[in-house]
Short mmCIF file of C-alpha atoms in Angstrom, two decimals:
data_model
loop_
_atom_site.label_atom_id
_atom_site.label_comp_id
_atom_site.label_asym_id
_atom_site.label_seq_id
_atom_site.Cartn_x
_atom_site.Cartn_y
_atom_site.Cartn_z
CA UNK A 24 15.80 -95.37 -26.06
CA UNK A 25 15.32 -93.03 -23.01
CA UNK A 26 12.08 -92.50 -22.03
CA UNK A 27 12.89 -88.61 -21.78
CA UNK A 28 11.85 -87.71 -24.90
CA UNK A 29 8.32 -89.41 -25.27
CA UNK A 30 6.94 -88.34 -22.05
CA UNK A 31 3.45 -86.72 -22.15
CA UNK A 32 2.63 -84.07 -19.90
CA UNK A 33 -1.13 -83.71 -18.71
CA UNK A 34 -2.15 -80.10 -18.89
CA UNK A 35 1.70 -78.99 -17.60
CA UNK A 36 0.94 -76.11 -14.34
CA UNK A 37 4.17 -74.31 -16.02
CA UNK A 38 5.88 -74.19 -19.66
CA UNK A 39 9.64 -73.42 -19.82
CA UNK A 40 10.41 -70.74 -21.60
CA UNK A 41 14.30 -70.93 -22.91
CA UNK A 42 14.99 -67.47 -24.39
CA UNK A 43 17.27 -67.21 -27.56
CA UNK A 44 18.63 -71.11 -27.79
CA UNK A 45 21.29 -71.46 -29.37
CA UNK A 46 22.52 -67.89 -27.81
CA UNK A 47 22.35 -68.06 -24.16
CA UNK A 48 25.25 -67.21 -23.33
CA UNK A 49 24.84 -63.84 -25.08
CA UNK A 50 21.51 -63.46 -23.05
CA UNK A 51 23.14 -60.60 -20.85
CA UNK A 52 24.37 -58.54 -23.93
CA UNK A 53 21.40 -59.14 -25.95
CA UNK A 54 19.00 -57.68 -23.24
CA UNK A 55 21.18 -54.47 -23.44
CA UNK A 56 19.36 -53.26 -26.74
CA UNK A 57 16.32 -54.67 -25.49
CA UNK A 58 16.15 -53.52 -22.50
CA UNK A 59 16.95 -50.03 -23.81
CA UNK A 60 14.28 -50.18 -26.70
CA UNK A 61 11.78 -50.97 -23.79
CA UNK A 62 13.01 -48.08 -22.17
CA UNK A 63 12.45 -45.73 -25.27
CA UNK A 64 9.21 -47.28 -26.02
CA UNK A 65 7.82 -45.98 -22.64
CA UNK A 66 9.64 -42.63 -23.34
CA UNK A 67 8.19 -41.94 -26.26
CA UNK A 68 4.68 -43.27 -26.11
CA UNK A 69 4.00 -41.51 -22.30
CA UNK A 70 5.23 -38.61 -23.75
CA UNK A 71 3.00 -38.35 -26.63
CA UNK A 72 -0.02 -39.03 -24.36
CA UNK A 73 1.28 -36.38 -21.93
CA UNK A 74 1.37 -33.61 -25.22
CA UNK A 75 -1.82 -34.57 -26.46
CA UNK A 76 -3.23 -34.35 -22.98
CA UNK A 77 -2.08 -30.61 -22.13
CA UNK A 78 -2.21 -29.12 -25.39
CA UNK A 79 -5.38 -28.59 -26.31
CA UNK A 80 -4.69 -27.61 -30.01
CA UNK A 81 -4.15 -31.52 -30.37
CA UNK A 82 -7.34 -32.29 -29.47
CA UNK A 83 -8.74 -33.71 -32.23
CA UNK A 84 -9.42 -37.05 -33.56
CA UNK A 85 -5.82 -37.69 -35.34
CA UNK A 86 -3.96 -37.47 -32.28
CA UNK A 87 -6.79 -39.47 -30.40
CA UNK A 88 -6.32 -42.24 -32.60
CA UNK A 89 -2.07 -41.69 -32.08
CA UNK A 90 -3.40 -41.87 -27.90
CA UNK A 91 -4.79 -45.21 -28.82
CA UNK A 92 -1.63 -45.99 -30.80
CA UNK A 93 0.42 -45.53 -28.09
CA UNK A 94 -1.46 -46.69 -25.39
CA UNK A 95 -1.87 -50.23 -27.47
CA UNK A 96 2.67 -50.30 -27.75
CA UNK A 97 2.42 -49.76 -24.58
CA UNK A 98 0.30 -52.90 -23.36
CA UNK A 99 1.98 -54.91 -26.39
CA UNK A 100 5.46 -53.92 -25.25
CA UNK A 101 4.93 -54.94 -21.59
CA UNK A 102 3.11 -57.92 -22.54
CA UNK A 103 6.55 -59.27 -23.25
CA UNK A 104 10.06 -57.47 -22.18
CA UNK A 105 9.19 -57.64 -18.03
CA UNK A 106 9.51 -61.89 -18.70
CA UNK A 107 11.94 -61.79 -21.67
CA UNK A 108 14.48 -59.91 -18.99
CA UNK A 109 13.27 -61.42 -16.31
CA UNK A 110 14.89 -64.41 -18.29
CA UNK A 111 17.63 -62.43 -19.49
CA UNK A 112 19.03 -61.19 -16.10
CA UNK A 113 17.81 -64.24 -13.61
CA UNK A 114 17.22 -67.31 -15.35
CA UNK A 115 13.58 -66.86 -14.33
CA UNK A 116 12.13 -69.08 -17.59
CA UNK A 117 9.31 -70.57 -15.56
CA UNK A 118 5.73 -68.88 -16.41
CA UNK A 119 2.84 -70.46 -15.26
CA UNK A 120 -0.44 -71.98 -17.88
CA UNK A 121 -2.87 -69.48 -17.04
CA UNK A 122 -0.21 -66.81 -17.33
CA UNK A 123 1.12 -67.80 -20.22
CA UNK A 124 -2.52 -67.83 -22.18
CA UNK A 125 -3.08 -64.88 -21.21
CA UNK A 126 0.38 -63.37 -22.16
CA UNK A 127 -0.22 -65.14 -25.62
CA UNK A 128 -3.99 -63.74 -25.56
CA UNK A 129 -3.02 -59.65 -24.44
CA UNK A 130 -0.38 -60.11 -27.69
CA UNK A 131 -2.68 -61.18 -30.18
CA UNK A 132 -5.27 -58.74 -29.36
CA UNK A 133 -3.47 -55.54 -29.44
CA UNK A 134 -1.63 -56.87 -32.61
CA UNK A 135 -4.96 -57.11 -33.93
CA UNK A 136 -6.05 -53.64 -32.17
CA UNK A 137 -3.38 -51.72 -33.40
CA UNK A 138 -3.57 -52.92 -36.98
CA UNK A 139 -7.26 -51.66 -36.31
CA UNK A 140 -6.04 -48.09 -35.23
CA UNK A 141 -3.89 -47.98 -38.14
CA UNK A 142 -7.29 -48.64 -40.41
CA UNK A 143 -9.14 -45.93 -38.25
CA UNK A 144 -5.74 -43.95 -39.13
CA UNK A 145 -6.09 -44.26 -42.41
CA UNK A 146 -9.83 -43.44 -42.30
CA UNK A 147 -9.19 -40.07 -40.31
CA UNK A 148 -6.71 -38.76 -43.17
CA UNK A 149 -8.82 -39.87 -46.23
CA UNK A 150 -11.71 -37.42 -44.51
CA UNK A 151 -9.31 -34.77 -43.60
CA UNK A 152 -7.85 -34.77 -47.24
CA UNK A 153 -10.56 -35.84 -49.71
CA UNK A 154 -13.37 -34.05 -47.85
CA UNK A 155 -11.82 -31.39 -45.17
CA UNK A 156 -15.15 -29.54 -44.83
CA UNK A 157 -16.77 -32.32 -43.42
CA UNK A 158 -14.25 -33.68 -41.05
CA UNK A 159 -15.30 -32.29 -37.85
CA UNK A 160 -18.86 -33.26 -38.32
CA UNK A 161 -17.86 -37.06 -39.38
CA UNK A 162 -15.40 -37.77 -36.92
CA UNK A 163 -16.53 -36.39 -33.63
CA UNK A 164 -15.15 -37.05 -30.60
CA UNK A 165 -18.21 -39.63 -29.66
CA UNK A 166 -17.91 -41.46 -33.48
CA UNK A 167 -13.87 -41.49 -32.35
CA UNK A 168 -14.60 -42.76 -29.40
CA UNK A 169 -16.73 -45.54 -30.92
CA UNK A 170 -14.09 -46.82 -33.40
CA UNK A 171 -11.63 -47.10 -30.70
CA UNK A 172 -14.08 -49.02 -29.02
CA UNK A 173 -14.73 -50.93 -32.04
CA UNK A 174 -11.31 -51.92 -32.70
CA UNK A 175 -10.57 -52.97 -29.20
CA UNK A 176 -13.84 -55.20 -29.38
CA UNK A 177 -12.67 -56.89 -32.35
CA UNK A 178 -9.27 -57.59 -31.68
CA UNK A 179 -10.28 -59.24 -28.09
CA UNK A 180 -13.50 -61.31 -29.78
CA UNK A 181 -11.45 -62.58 -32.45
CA UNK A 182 -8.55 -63.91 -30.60
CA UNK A 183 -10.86 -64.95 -27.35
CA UNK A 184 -10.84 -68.53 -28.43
CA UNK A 185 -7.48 -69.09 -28.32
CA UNK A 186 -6.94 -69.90 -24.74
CA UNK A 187 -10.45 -72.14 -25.08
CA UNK A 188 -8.78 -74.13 -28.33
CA UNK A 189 -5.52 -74.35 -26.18
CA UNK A 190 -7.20 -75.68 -23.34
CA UNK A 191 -8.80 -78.57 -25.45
CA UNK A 192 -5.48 -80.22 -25.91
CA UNK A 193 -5.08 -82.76 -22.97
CA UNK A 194 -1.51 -83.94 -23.40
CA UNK A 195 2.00 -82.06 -24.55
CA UNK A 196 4.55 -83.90 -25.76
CA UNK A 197 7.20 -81.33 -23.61
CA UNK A 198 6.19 -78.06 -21.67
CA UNK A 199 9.56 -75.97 -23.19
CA UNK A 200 8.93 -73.57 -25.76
CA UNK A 201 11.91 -72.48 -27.40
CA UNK A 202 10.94 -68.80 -26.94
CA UNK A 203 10.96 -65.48 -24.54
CA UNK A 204 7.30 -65.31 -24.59
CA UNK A 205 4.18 -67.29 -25.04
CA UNK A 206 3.33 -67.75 -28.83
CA UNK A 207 -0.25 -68.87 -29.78
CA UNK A 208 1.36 -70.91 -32.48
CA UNK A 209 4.38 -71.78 -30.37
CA UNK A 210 2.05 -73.32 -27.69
CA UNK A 211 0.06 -75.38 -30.04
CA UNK A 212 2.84 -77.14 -31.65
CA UNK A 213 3.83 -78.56 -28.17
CA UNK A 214 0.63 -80.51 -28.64
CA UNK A 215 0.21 -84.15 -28.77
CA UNK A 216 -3.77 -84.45 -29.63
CA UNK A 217 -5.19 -83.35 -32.41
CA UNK A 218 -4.68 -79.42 -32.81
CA UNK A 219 -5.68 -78.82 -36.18
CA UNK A 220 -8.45 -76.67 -35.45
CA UNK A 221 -6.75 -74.00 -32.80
CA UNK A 222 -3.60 -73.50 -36.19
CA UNK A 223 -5.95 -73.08 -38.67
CA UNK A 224 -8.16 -70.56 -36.52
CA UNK A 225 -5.12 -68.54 -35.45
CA UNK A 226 -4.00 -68.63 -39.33
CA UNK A 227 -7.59 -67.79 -40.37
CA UNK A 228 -7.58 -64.66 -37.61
CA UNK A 229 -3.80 -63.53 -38.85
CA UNK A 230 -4.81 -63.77 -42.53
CA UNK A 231 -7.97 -62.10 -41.93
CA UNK A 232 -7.56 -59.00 -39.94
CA UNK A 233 -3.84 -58.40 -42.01
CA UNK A 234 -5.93 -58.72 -45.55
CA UNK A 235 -9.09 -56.39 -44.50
CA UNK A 236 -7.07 -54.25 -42.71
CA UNK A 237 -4.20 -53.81 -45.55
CA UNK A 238 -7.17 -53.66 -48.11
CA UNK A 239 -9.03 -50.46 -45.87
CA UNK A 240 -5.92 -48.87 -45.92
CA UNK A 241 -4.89 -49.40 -49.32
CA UNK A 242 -8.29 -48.13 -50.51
CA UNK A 243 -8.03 -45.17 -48.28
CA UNK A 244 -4.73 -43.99 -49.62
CA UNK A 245 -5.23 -44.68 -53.46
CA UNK A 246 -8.52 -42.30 -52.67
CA UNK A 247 -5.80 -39.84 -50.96
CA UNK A 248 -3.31 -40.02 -53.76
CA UNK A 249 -5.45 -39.48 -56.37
CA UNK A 250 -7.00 -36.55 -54.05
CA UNK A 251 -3.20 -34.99 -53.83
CA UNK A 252 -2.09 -35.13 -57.65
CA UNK A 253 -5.67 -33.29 -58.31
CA UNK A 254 -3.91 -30.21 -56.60
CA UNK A 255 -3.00 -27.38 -58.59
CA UNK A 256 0.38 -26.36 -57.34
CA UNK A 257 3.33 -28.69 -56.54
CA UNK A 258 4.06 -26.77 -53.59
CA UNK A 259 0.19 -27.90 -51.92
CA UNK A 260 1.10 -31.35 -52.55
CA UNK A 261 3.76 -32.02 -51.04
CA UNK A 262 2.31 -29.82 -47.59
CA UNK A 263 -0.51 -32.34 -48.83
CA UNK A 264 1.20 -35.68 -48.70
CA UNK A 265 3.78 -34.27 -46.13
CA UNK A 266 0.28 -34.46 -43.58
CA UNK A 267 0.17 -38.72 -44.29
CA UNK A 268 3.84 -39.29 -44.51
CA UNK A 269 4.08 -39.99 -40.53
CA UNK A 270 0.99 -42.22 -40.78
CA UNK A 271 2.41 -44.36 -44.15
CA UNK A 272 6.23 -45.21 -41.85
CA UNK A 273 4.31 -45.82 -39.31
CA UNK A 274 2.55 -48.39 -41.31
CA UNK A 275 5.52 -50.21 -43.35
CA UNK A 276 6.89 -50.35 -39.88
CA UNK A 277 4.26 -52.53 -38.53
CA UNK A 278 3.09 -54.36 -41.82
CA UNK A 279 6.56 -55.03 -43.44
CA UNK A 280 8.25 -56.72 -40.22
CA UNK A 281 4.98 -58.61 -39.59
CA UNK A 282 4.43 -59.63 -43.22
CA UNK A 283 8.73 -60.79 -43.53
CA UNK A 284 7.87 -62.69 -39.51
CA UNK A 285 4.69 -65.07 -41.01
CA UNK A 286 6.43 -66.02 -43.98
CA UNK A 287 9.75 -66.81 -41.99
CA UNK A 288 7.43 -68.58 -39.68
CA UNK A 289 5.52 -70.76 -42.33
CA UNK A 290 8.29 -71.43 -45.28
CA UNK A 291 11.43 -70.71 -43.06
CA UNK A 292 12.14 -73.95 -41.41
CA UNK A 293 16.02 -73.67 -42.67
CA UNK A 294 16.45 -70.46 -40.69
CA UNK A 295 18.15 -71.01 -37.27
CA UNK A 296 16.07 -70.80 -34.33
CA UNK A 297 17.46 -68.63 -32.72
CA UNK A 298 16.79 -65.76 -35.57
CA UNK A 299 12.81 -67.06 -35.49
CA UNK A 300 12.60 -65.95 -31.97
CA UNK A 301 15.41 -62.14 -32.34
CA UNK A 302 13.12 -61.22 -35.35
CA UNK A 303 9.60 -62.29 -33.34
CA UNK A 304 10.81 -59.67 -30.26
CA UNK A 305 12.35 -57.29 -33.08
CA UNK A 306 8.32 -57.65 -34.90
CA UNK A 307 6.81 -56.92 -31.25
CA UNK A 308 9.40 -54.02 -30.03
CA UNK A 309 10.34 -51.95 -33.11
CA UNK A 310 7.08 -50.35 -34.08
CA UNK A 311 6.19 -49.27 -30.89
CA UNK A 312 9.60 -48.12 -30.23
CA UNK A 313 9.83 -46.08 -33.64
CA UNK A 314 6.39 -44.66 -33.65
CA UNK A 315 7.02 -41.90 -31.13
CA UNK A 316 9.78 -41.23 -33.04
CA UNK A 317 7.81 -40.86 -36.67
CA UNK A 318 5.37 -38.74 -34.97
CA UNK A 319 6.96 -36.77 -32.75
CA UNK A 320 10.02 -36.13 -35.12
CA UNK A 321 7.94 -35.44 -38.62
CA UNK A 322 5.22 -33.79 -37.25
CA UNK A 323 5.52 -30.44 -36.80
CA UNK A 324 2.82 -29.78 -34.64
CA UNK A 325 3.53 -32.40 -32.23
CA UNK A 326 7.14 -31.20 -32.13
CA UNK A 327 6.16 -27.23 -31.29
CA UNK A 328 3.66 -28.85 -28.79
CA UNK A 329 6.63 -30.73 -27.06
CA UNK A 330 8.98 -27.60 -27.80
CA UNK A 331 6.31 -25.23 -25.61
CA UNK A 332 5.74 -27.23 -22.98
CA UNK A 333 8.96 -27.86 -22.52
CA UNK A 334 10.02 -24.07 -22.89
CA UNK A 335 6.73 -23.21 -20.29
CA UNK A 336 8.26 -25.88 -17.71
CA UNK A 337 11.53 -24.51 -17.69
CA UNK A 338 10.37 -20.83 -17.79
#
């Protein structure tokens, strides 16, 4: 037997990343529609900061929190596509250790940061709706300020170890990862010691921010809910409900394609590779790509705001 596939690589300087295997030769059409989600991703979420930031009406902590929103699809979105069409376009698969720990590290923290903002989200309509008196005096701008500081804490303490638990591993049984970017689970399979402990502490952080955070913002909206059938009139529910509707696509758009990824990840080992790694940059480039698009579309405010400055600029 060849000695190619048992060699053990001491702490490799580089991993290979392949792209889509099994569809390489696609690897120029396929960054089309990536390349022009990336596109619409920066679109969309610069604009949105550029509205908030010159209309003052929006100045308030919902559209802080969407500022945070965007600015986190912005950093998750760039954490990836520059490499994956880097790959794409030039072959360029090479990424170096360090950078690829700390691609895999800026990924799982603003996955974990903006299932946070979605929480604080959540939290910002339940006030608005079940108790709209006191909404300016809970959520000031410094108590805003502190949950997006908050959130950002937590999502970079919890996934800080995983570089550390990487690190541990002394020999890889290959440096390819059959990937466009730097997984943390993806990297510790490639592992020849003992790497129990880094899997179980990335499932325990997935598991854990996805079931607190899902649970926040399933107790916020049964609270809203039962807040908008107490109305009177069927005409102030629906401007009611019509208030959380951008918030509740924006969240099946980020919980439903994460939820479907894990379990393809953990019970799909009959699935072709090649869909493991389209649906992983699908999971990573959709939301952000469709939440300027939920907000900026259904909300009515943030569409007059666009429609003004637009209509000032060109008058």
């Amino acid at each position: 037997m060849s000695d190619s596939n048992t060699t053990k690589f001491t702490s490799p300087s580089t991993f290979i990343l392949l792209g889509i295997p099994g569809l390489e030769v696609s690897h120029i059409w396929i960054s089309i529609p990536f390349c022009t989600m990336y596109i619409l991703v920066i679109l969309g979420n610069i604009t949105i900061l550029f509205i908030v930031k010159r209309d003052t009406s929006l100045h308030g902590p919902m559209y802080y929190f969407l500022c945070m929103l965007s600015i986190s699809d912005l950093v998750l979105s760039t954490s990836i596509l520059p490499k994956t069409l880097s790959i794409f376009w030039f072959s360029c698969r090479e990424i170096e250790f360090n950078a690829c720990l700390a691609q895999l590290q800026f990924i799982h923290c603003f996955t974990a940061v903006e299932s946070g903002i979605f929480v604080a989200m959540a939290l910002d309509r339940y006030v608005a709706i079940c108790d709209p008196l006191r909404h300016s005096t809970i959520l000031t701008n410094p108590i805003v300020a502190k949950i997006g500081l908050a959130v950002l804490l937590r999502g970079s303490m919890l996934t800080l170890p995983y570089p550390f638990l990487i690190k541990r591993c002394s020999y890889y049984r290959t440096n390819i990862i059959p990937q466009t970017y730097c997984e943390h689970i993806a990297v510790v399979k490639l592992g020849c010691t003992d790497t129990r402990i880094s899997s179980y502490y990335g499932l325990f952080v997935l598991v854990l921010v996805t079931i607190l955070d899902v649970f926040f913002i399933t107790a916020s909206y049964t609270q809203i809910l039962r807040a908008i059938f107490s109305l009177p009139t069927h005409e102030a529910r629906l401007k009611t409900f019509g208030t959380c509707s951008c918030h509740l696509c924006a969240i099946l758009a980020f919980y439903v394609p994460g939820v479907f990824n894990f379990l393809m990840h953990r019970f799909g080992q009959n699935v072709p590779q090649y869909l493991h790694v389209l649906f992983g940059n699908l999971y990573l480039l959709v939301p952000p790509m469709l939440n300027p698009i939920i907000y900026g579309v259904r909300n009515k405010q943030m569409w007059d705001s666009l429609l003004r400055l637009l209509t000032h600029e060109s008058t």
